């Protein structure tokens, strides 16, 4: 019994170690050399720990952003901070996340083998974040005392189905975009992309293709998501700071201003925006390091079991086919984000955090899909619809589905498909657990 408790505490209870062991096993099974095994195992562990560090930086910035815009809109105080948080959540439920992701991937491989939907989902970081968000929903809805095996079993089957069917649903449009059937889309922007394609067909003009004109020189920075996040969040932080300084000094505003200490509040706010962008960059670096070891550990197995499978890859796979449409999609999403920031704040009293890492990649993908069916107008409409899904999806997710677990993560890492599938996961959690 003492040995079992030791294993539970020091291995199963330490998700970074468990992830390292999973990668270790995968590399050994692929007969990698000693150097590759050591390197892959330690990089996976370090990557997981980096994610936690970046998440803490993001939460710190959000603890300025939300109260700032709360005062701008004159909203009632939100309970930001009354939740578990990503770092603590990873520590407690990291084993569930790891096992569910691995087993869900194997379900995907199995279904690709026995069905006509022979797509292998290889966008590892989206696999990770989807598993995290859905785990957060289950814990919030059903409580933290749900047996681990029940959560793992449910998540493995649900995610395996999702990772198999999502590429199949988007493939008809992907064929129009790529002109072939060699590659599929494996990304959580699929719902926004499909809705965008539908609206583009209904409201757009396919003949007015976006690629008939190019992005002006000097605006190439629009292709760098890190710069976009910093610029847009910097604008919102500075605007919020200026509006706060123009308002009558209330005790809440005085408390907010004291957070800057001796520093100018506008400069302090801008630095918070840069920290937000830095936090996301750190998290994504950790995710890339982590997934860069997990995915290859299982890809070889998948290739052996399903030799004719089509890879479902990250959303940037579509950008080269319509690079201008990807930017138009983001322009539409940015306009939508600003509109919904005001509307949601004034109507339901929620401060929408424009998740630029989500908006950029999702709206760019939706823009390409919208252009395929509706040209320039389709790309812009698809981008605006992406912002609509993200804005209202974030509100419902943070307020009702994961308010006690990881709302901090949903403010930047929850994606279009998660927002649409989240209520289904919540409903099934109430029924099954």
mmCIF file with all atom_site columns, C-alpha atoms in Angstrom, residues 100-242:
data_model
loop_
_atom_site.group_PDB
_atom_site.id
_atom_site.type_symbol
_atom_site.label_atom_id
_atom_site.label_alt_id
_atom_site.label_comp_id
_atom_site.label_asym_id
_atom_site.label_entity_id
_atom_site.label_seq_id
_atom_site.pdbx_PDB_ins_code
_atom_site.Cartn_x
_atom_site.Cartn_y
_atom_site.Cartn_z
_atom_site.occupancy
_atom_site.B_iso_or_equiv
_atom_site.pdbx_formal_charge
_atom_site.auth_seq_id
_atom_site.auth_comp_id
_atom_site.auth_asym_id
_atom_site.auth_atom_id
_atom_site.pdbx_PDB_model_num
ATOM 1   C CA . UNK A 1 100 ? -7.383  11.290 -21.910 1.00 0.00 ? 100 UNK A CA 1
ATOM 2   C CA . UNK A 1 101 ? -5.325  12.923 -24.633 1.00 0.00 ? 101 UNK A CA 1
ATOM 3   C CA . UNK A 1 102 ? -3.245  9.816  -25.257 1.00 0.00 ? 102 UNK A CA 1
ATOM 4   C CA . UNK A 1 103 ? -6.182  7.386  -25.197 1.00 0.00 ? 103 UNK A CA 1
ATOM 5   C CA . UNK A 1 104 ? -8.336  9.779  -27.227 1.00 0.00 ? 104 UNK A CA 1
ATOM 6   C CA . UNK A 1 105 ? -5.633  9.849  -29.872 1.00 0.00 ? 105 UNK A CA 1
ATOM 7   C CA . UNK A 1 106 ? -5.623  6.042  -29.946 1.00 0.00 ? 106 UNK A CA 1
ATOM 8   C CA . UNK A 1 107 ? -9.425  6.077  -30.358 1.00 0.00 ? 107 UNK A CA 1
ATOM 9   C CA . UNK A 1 108 ? -8.917  8.435  -33.298 1.00 0.00 ? 108 UNK A CA 1
ATOM 10  C CA . UNK A 1 109 ? -6.391  6.032  -34.826 1.00 0.00 ? 109 UNK A CA 1
ATOM 11  C CA . UNK A 1 110 ? -8.749  3.085  -34.270 1.00 0.00 ? 110 UNK A CA 1
ATOM 12  C CA . UNK A 1 111 ? -11.712 4.856  -35.868 1.00 0.00 ? 111 UNK A CA 1
ATOM 13  C CA . UNK A 1 112 ? -9.544  5.949  -38.791 1.00 0.00 ? 112 UNK A CA 1
ATOM 14  C CA . UNK A 1 113 ? -8.642  2.295  -39.254 1.00 0.00 ? 113 UNK A CA 1
ATOM 15  C CA . UNK A 1 114 ? -12.164 0.836  -39.220 1.00 0.00 ? 114 UNK A CA 1
ATOM 16  C CA . UNK A 1 115 ? -14.238 3.652  -40.778 1.00 0.00 ? 115 UNK A CA 1
ATOM 17  C CA . UNK A 1 116 ? -14.204 5.643  -44.011 1.00 0.00 ? 116 UNK A CA 1
ATOM 18  C CA . UNK A 1 117 ? -13.042 8.701  -42.051 1.00 0.00 ? 117 UNK A CA 1
ATOM 19  C CA . UNK A 1 118 ? -9.358  7.866  -42.232 1.00 0.00 ? 118 UNK A CA 1
ATOM 20  C CA . UNK A 1 119 ? -8.032  11.105 -40.737 1.00 0.00 ? 119 UNK A CA 1
ATOM 21  C CA . UNK A 1 120 ? -5.322  11.198 -38.081 1.00 0.00 ? 120 UNK A CA 1
ATOM 22  C CA . UNK A 1 121 ? -5.498  14.359 -35.977 1.00 0.00 ? 121 UNK A CA 1
ATOM 23  C CA . UNK A 1 122 ? -1.942  15.629 -35.487 1.00 0.00 ? 122 UNK A CA 1
ATOM 24  C CA . UNK A 1 123 ? -2.429  19.166 -34.139 1.00 0.00 ? 123 UNK A CA 1
ATOM 25  C CA . UNK A 1 124 ? -1.094  18.241 -30.747 1.00 0.00 ? 124 UNK A CA 1
ATOM 26  C CA . UNK A 1 125 ? -1.376  21.584 -28.944 1.00 0.00 ? 125 UNK A CA 1
ATOM 27  C CA . UNK A 1 126 ? -5.080  21.779 -29.846 1.00 0.00 ? 126 UNK A CA 1
ATOM 28  C CA . UNK A 1 127 ? -5.514  18.230 -28.583 1.00 0.00 ? 127 UNK A CA 1
ATOM 29  C CA . UNK A 1 128 ? -3.968  19.360 -25.322 1.00 0.00 ? 128 UNK A CA 1
ATOM 30  C CA . UNK A 1 129 ? -6.042  22.523 -24.841 1.00 0.00 ? 129 UNK A CA 1
ATOM 31  C CA . UNK A 1 130 ? -9.304  20.873 -25.885 1.00 0.00 ? 130 UNK A CA 1
ATOM 32  C CA . UNK A 1 131 ? -8.704  18.152 -23.323 1.00 0.00 ? 131 UNK A CA 1
ATOM 33  C CA . UNK A 1 132 ? -7.902  20.762 -20.677 1.00 0.00 ? 132 UNK A CA 1
ATOM 34  C CA . UNK A 1 133 ? -11.068 22.804 -21.318 1.00 0.00 ? 133 UNK A CA 1
ATOM 35  C CA . UNK A 1 134 ? -13.387 19.789 -21.452 1.00 0.00 ? 134 UNK A CA 1
ATOM 36  C CA . UNK A 1 135 ? -11.840 18.450 -18.238 1.00 0.00 ? 135 UNK A CA 1
ATOM 37  C CA . UNK A 1 136 ? -12.491 21.831 -16.650 1.00 0.00 ? 136 UNK A CA 1
ATOM 38  C CA . UNK A 1 137 ? -16.144 21.634 -17.689 1.00 0.00 ? 137 UNK A CA 1
ATOM 39  C CA . UNK A 1 138 ? -16.587 18.166 -16.210 1.00 0.00 ? 138 UNK A CA 1
ATOM 40  C CA . UNK A 1 139 ? -14.991 19.141 -12.901 1.00 0.00 ? 139 UNK A CA 1
ATOM 41  C CA . UNK A 1 140 ? -17.105 22.304 -12.676 1.00 0.00 ? 140 UNK A CA 1
ATOM 42  C CA . UNK A 1 141 ? -20.392 20.586 -13.566 1.00 0.00 ? 141 UNK A CA 1
ATOM 43  C CA . UNK A 1 142 ? -19.965 17.224 -11.838 1.00 0.00 ? 142 UNK A CA 1
ATOM 44  C CA . UNK A 1 143 ? -17.540 18.187 -9.081  1.00 0.00 ? 143 UNK A CA 1
ATOM 45  C CA . UNK A 1 144 ? -13.889 17.323 -8.416  1.00 0.00 ? 144 UNK A CA 1
ATOM 46  C CA . UNK A 1 145 ? -14.793 14.026 -6.755  1.00 0.00 ? 145 UNK A CA 1
ATOM 47  C CA . UNK A 1 146 ? -15.695 12.301 -10.033 1.00 0.00 ? 146 UNK A CA 1
ATOM 48  C CA . UNK A 1 147 ? -13.534 9.152  -10.281 1.00 0.00 ? 147 UNK A CA 1
ATOM 49  C CA . UNK A 1 148 ? -10.556 9.642  -12.524 1.00 0.00 ? 148 UNK A CA 1
ATOM 50  C CA . UNK A 1 149 ? -11.325 6.559  -14.612 1.00 0.00 ? 149 UNK A CA 1
ATOM 51  C CA . UNK A 1 150 ? -14.791 7.871  -15.459 1.00 0.00 ? 150 UNK A CA 1
ATOM 52  C CA . UNK A 1 151 ? -13.437 11.189 -16.667 1.00 0.00 ? 151 UNK A CA 1
ATOM 53  C CA . UNK A 1 152 ? -10.693 9.499  -18.674 1.00 0.00 ? 152 UNK A CA 1
ATOM 54  C CA . UNK A 1 153 ? -13.120 7.024  -20.270 1.00 0.00 ? 153 UNK A CA 1
ATOM 55  C CA . UNK A 1 154 ? -15.616 9.718  -21.258 1.00 0.00 ? 154 UNK A CA 1
ATOM 56  C CA . UNK A 1 155 ? -13.013 12.165 -22.526 1.00 0.00 ? 155 UNK A CA 1
ATOM 57  C CA . UNK A 1 156 ? -11.130 9.509  -24.488 1.00 0.00 ? 156 UNK A CA 1
ATOM 58  C CA . UNK A 1 157 ? -14.240 8.438  -26.408 1.00 0.00 ? 157 UNK A CA 1
ATOM 59  C CA . UNK A 1 158 ? -15.624 11.959 -26.884 1.00 0.00 ? 158 UNK A CA 1
ATOM 60  C CA . UNK A 1 159 ? -12.303 13.428 -28.012 1.00 0.00 ? 159 UNK A CA 1
ATOM 61  C CA . UNK A 1 160 ? -11.522 10.446 -30.220 1.00 0.00 ? 160 UNK A CA 1
ATOM 62  C CA . UNK A 1 161 ? -14.833 10.933 -32.019 1.00 0.00 ? 161 UNK A CA 1
ATOM 63  C CA . UNK A 1 162 ? -14.270 14.667 -32.332 1.00 0.00 ? 162 UNK A CA 1
ATOM 64  C CA . UNK A 1 163 ? -10.729 14.290 -33.663 1.00 0.00 ? 163 UNK A CA 1
ATOM 65  C CA . UNK A 1 164 ? -12.007 11.818 -36.264 1.00 0.00 ? 164 UNK A CA 1
ATOM 66  C CA . UNK A 1 165 ? -15.179 13.599 -37.417 1.00 0.00 ? 165 UNK A CA 1
ATOM 67  C CA . UNK A 1 166 ? -13.957 17.212 -37.386 1.00 0.00 ? 166 UNK A CA 1
ATOM 68  C CA . UNK A 1 167 ? -11.492 16.755 -40.304 1.00 0.00 ? 167 UNK A CA 1
ATOM 69  C CA . UNK A 1 168 ? -14.142 14.791 -42.209 1.00 0.00 ? 168 UNK A CA 1
ATOM 70  C CA . UNK A 1 169 ? -16.682 17.622 -41.901 1.00 0.00 ? 169 UNK A CA 1
ATOM 71  C CA . UNK A 1 170 ? -14.281 20.280 -43.177 1.00 0.00 ? 170 UNK A CA 1
ATOM 72  C CA . UNK A 1 171 ? -12.741 18.198 -45.954 1.00 0.00 ? 171 UNK A CA 1
ATOM 73  C CA . UNK A 1 172 ? -15.242 19.143 -48.717 1.00 0.00 ? 172 UNK A CA 1
ATOM 74  C CA . UNK A 1 173 ? -14.235 22.811 -48.378 1.00 0.00 ? 173 UNK A CA 1
ATOM 75  C CA . UNK A 1 174 ? -10.586 21.852 -47.926 1.00 0.00 ? 174 UNK A CA 1
ATOM 76  C CA . UNK A 1 175 ? -10.700 20.140 -51.321 1.00 0.00 ? 175 UNK A CA 1
ATOM 77  C CA . UNK A 1 176 ? -11.851 23.428 -52.879 1.00 0.00 ? 176 UNK A CA 1
ATOM 78  C CA . UNK A 1 177 ? -9.066  25.321 -51.107 1.00 0.00 ? 177 UNK A CA 1
ATOM 79  C CA . UNK A 1 178 ? -6.168  22.938 -51.726 1.00 0.00 ? 178 UNK A CA 1
ATOM 80  C CA . UNK A 1 179 ? -7.348  21.400 -54.977 1.00 0.00 ? 179 UNK A CA 1
ATOM 81  C CA . UNK A 1 180 ? -6.716  17.905 -53.665 1.00 0.00 ? 180 UNK A CA 1
ATOM 82  C CA . UNK A 1 181 ? -7.369  15.378 -50.921 1.00 0.00 ? 181 UNK A CA 1
ATOM 83  C CA . UNK A 1 182 ? -3.896  14.823 -49.516 1.00 0.00 ? 182 UNK A CA 1
ATOM 84  C CA . UNK A 1 183 ? -4.226  16.870 -46.340 1.00 0.00 ? 183 UNK A CA 1
ATOM 85  C CA . UNK A 1 184 ? -7.069  17.732 -43.931 1.00 0.00 ? 184 UNK A CA 1
ATOM 86  C CA . UNK A 1 185 ? -7.726  20.469 -41.385 1.00 0.00 ? 185 UNK A CA 1
ATOM 87  C CA . UNK A 1 186 ? -7.219  19.394 -37.796 1.00 0.00 ? 186 UNK A CA 1
ATOM 88  C CA . UNK A 1 187 ? -8.000  22.451 -35.705 1.00 0.00 ? 187 UNK A CA 1
ATOM 89  C CA . UNK A 1 188 ? -10.546 23.834 -33.257 1.00 0.00 ? 188 UNK A CA 1
ATOM 90  C CA . UNK A 1 189 ? -11.440 26.646 -35.667 1.00 0.00 ? 189 UNK A CA 1
ATOM 91  C CA . UNK A 1 190 ? -13.435 24.155 -37.756 1.00 0.00 ? 190 UNK A CA 1
ATOM 92  C CA . UNK A 1 191 ? -16.876 25.325 -36.611 1.00 0.00 ? 191 UNK A CA 1
ATOM 93  C CA . UNK A 1 192 ? -16.111 28.991 -37.332 1.00 0.00 ? 192 UNK A CA 1
ATOM 94  C CA . UNK A 1 193 ? -14.596 28.004 -40.675 1.00 0.00 ? 193 UNK A CA 1
ATOM 95  C CA . UNK A 1 194 ? -17.649 25.969 -41.703 1.00 0.00 ? 194 UNK A CA 1
ATOM 96  C CA . UNK A 1 195 ? -20.096 28.660 -40.590 1.00 0.00 ? 195 UNK A CA 1
ATOM 97  C CA . UNK A 1 196 ? -17.972 31.230 -42.407 1.00 0.00 ? 196 UNK A CA 1
ATOM 98  C CA . UNK A 1 197 ? -18.029 29.142 -45.571 1.00 0.00 ? 197 UNK A CA 1
ATOM 99  C CA . UNK A 1 198 ? -21.799 28.825 -45.306 1.00 0.00 ? 198 UNK A CA 1
ATOM 100 C CA . UNK A 1 199 ? -22.293 32.566 -44.824 1.00 0.00 ? 199 UNK A CA 1
ATOM 101 C CA . UNK A 1 200 ? -19.813 33.290 -47.603 1.00 0.00 ? 200 UNK A CA 1
ATOM 102 C CA . UNK A 1 201 ? -21.856 31.161 -49.994 1.00 0.00 ? 201 UNK A CA 1
ATOM 103 C CA . UNK A 1 202 ? -25.073 32.841 -48.869 1.00 0.00 ? 202 UNK A CA 1
ATOM 104 C CA . UNK A 1 203 ? -23.955 36.476 -48.680 1.00 0.00 ? 203 UNK A CA 1
ATOM 105 C CA . UNK A 1 204 ? -20.691 36.713 -50.594 1.00 0.00 ? 204 UNK A CA 1
ATOM 106 C CA . UNK A 1 205 ? -19.532 36.784 -54.185 1.00 0.00 ? 205 UNK A CA 1
ATOM 107 C CA . UNK A 1 206 ? -17.265 33.930 -55.154 1.00 0.00 ? 206 UNK A CA 1
ATOM 108 C CA . UNK A 1 207 ? -16.158 35.683 -58.344 1.00 0.00 ? 207 UNK A CA 1
ATOM 109 C CA . UNK A 1 208 ? -14.535 38.498 -56.328 1.00 0.00 ? 208 UNK A CA 1
ATOM 110 C CA . UNK A 1 209 ? -11.641 36.359 -55.104 1.00 0.00 ? 209 UNK A CA 1
ATOM 111 C CA . UNK A 1 210 ? -9.470  37.914 -52.414 1.00 0.00 ? 210 UNK A CA 1
ATOM 112 C CA . UNK A 1 211 ? -6.232  36.858 -54.051 1.00 0.00 ? 211 UNK A CA 1
ATOM 113 C CA . UNK A 1 212 ? -6.725  39.325 -56.891 1.00 0.00 ? 212 UNK A CA 1
ATOM 114 C CA . UNK A 1 213 ? -4.955  41.909 -54.720 1.00 0.00 ? 213 UNK A CA 1
ATOM 115 C CA . UNK A 1 214 ? -2.005  41.729 -52.354 1.00 0.00 ? 214 UNK A CA 1
ATOM 116 C CA . UNK A 1 215 ? -1.200  43.047 -48.883 1.00 0.00 ? 215 UNK A CA 1
ATOM 117 C CA . UNK A 1 216 ? 0.527   46.453 -49.123 1.00 0.00 ? 216 UNK A CA 1
ATOM 118 C CA . UNK A 1 217 ? 4.212   46.550 -48.319 1.00 0.00 ? 217 UNK A CA 1
ATOM 119 C CA . UNK A 1 218 ? 4.925   47.691 -44.805 1.00 0.00 ? 218 UNK A CA 1
ATOM 120 C CA . UNK A 1 219 ? 2.054   45.677 -43.329 1.00 0.00 ? 219 UNK A CA 1
ATOM 121 C CA . UNK A 1 220 ? 3.790   42.302 -43.275 1.00 0.00 ? 220 UNK A CA 1
ATOM 122 C CA . UNK A 1 221 ? 3.748   42.479 -39.460 1.00 0.00 ? 221 UNK A CA 1
ATOM 123 C CA . UNK A 1 222 ? 0.076   41.439 -39.691 1.00 0.00 ? 222 UNK A CA 1
ATOM 124 C CA . UNK A 1 223 ? 1.343   37.926 -40.303 1.00 0.00 ? 223 UNK A CA 1
ATOM 125 C CA . UNK A 1 224 ? 3.101   37.818 -36.909 1.00 0.00 ? 224 UNK A CA 1
ATOM 126 C CA . UNK A 1 225 ? 0.581   36.834 -34.241 1.00 0.00 ? 225 UNK A CA 1
ATOM 127 C CA . UNK A 1 226 ? 2.916   37.896 -31.402 1.00 0.00 ? 226 UNK A CA 1
ATOM 128 C CA . UNK A 1 227 ? 3.104   41.449 -32.740 1.00 0.00 ? 227 UNK A CA 1
ATOM 129 C CA . UNK A 1 228 ? -0.649  41.555 -33.354 1.00 0.00 ? 228 UNK A CA 1
ATOM 130 C CA . UNK A 1 229 ? -1.395  40.411 -29.804 1.00 0.00 ? 229 UNK A CA 1
ATOM 131 C CA . UNK A 1 230 ? 0.931   43.040 -28.350 1.00 0.00 ? 230 UNK A CA 1
ATOM 132 C CA . UNK A 1 231 ? -0.424  45.852 -30.536 1.00 0.00 ? 231 UNK A CA 1
ATOM 133 C CA . UNK A 1 232 ? -4.103  45.118 -30.025 1.00 0.00 ? 232 UNK A CA 1
ATOM 134 C CA . UNK A 1 233 ? -3.914  44.304 -26.330 1.00 0.00 ? 233 UNK A CA 1
ATOM 135 C CA . UNK A 1 234 ? -1.615  47.321 -25.881 1.00 0.00 ? 234 UNK A CA 1
ATOM 136 C CA . UNK A 1 235 ? -4.231  49.527 -27.530 1.00 0.00 ? 235 UNK A CA 1
ATOM 137 C CA . UNK A 1 236 ? -6.971  48.147 -25.294 1.00 0.00 ? 236 UNK A CA 1
ATOM 138 C CA . UNK A 1 237 ? -4.906  48.480 -22.113 1.00 0.00 ? 237 UNK A CA 1
ATOM 139 C CA . UNK A 1 238 ? -3.869  52.062 -22.912 1.00 0.00 ? 238 UNK A CA 1
ATOM 140 C CA . UNK A 1 239 ? -7.407  53.023 -23.941 1.00 0.00 ? 239 UNK A CA 1
ATOM 141 C CA . UNK A 1 240 ? -8.759  51.505 -20.743 1.00 0.00 ? 240 UNK A CA 1
ATOM 142 C CA . UNK A 1 241 ? -6.140  53.319 -18.665 1.00 0.00 ? 241 UNK A CA 1
ATOM 143 C CA . UNK A 1 242 ? -6.960  56.673 -20.266 1.00 0.00 ? 242 UNK A CA 1
#
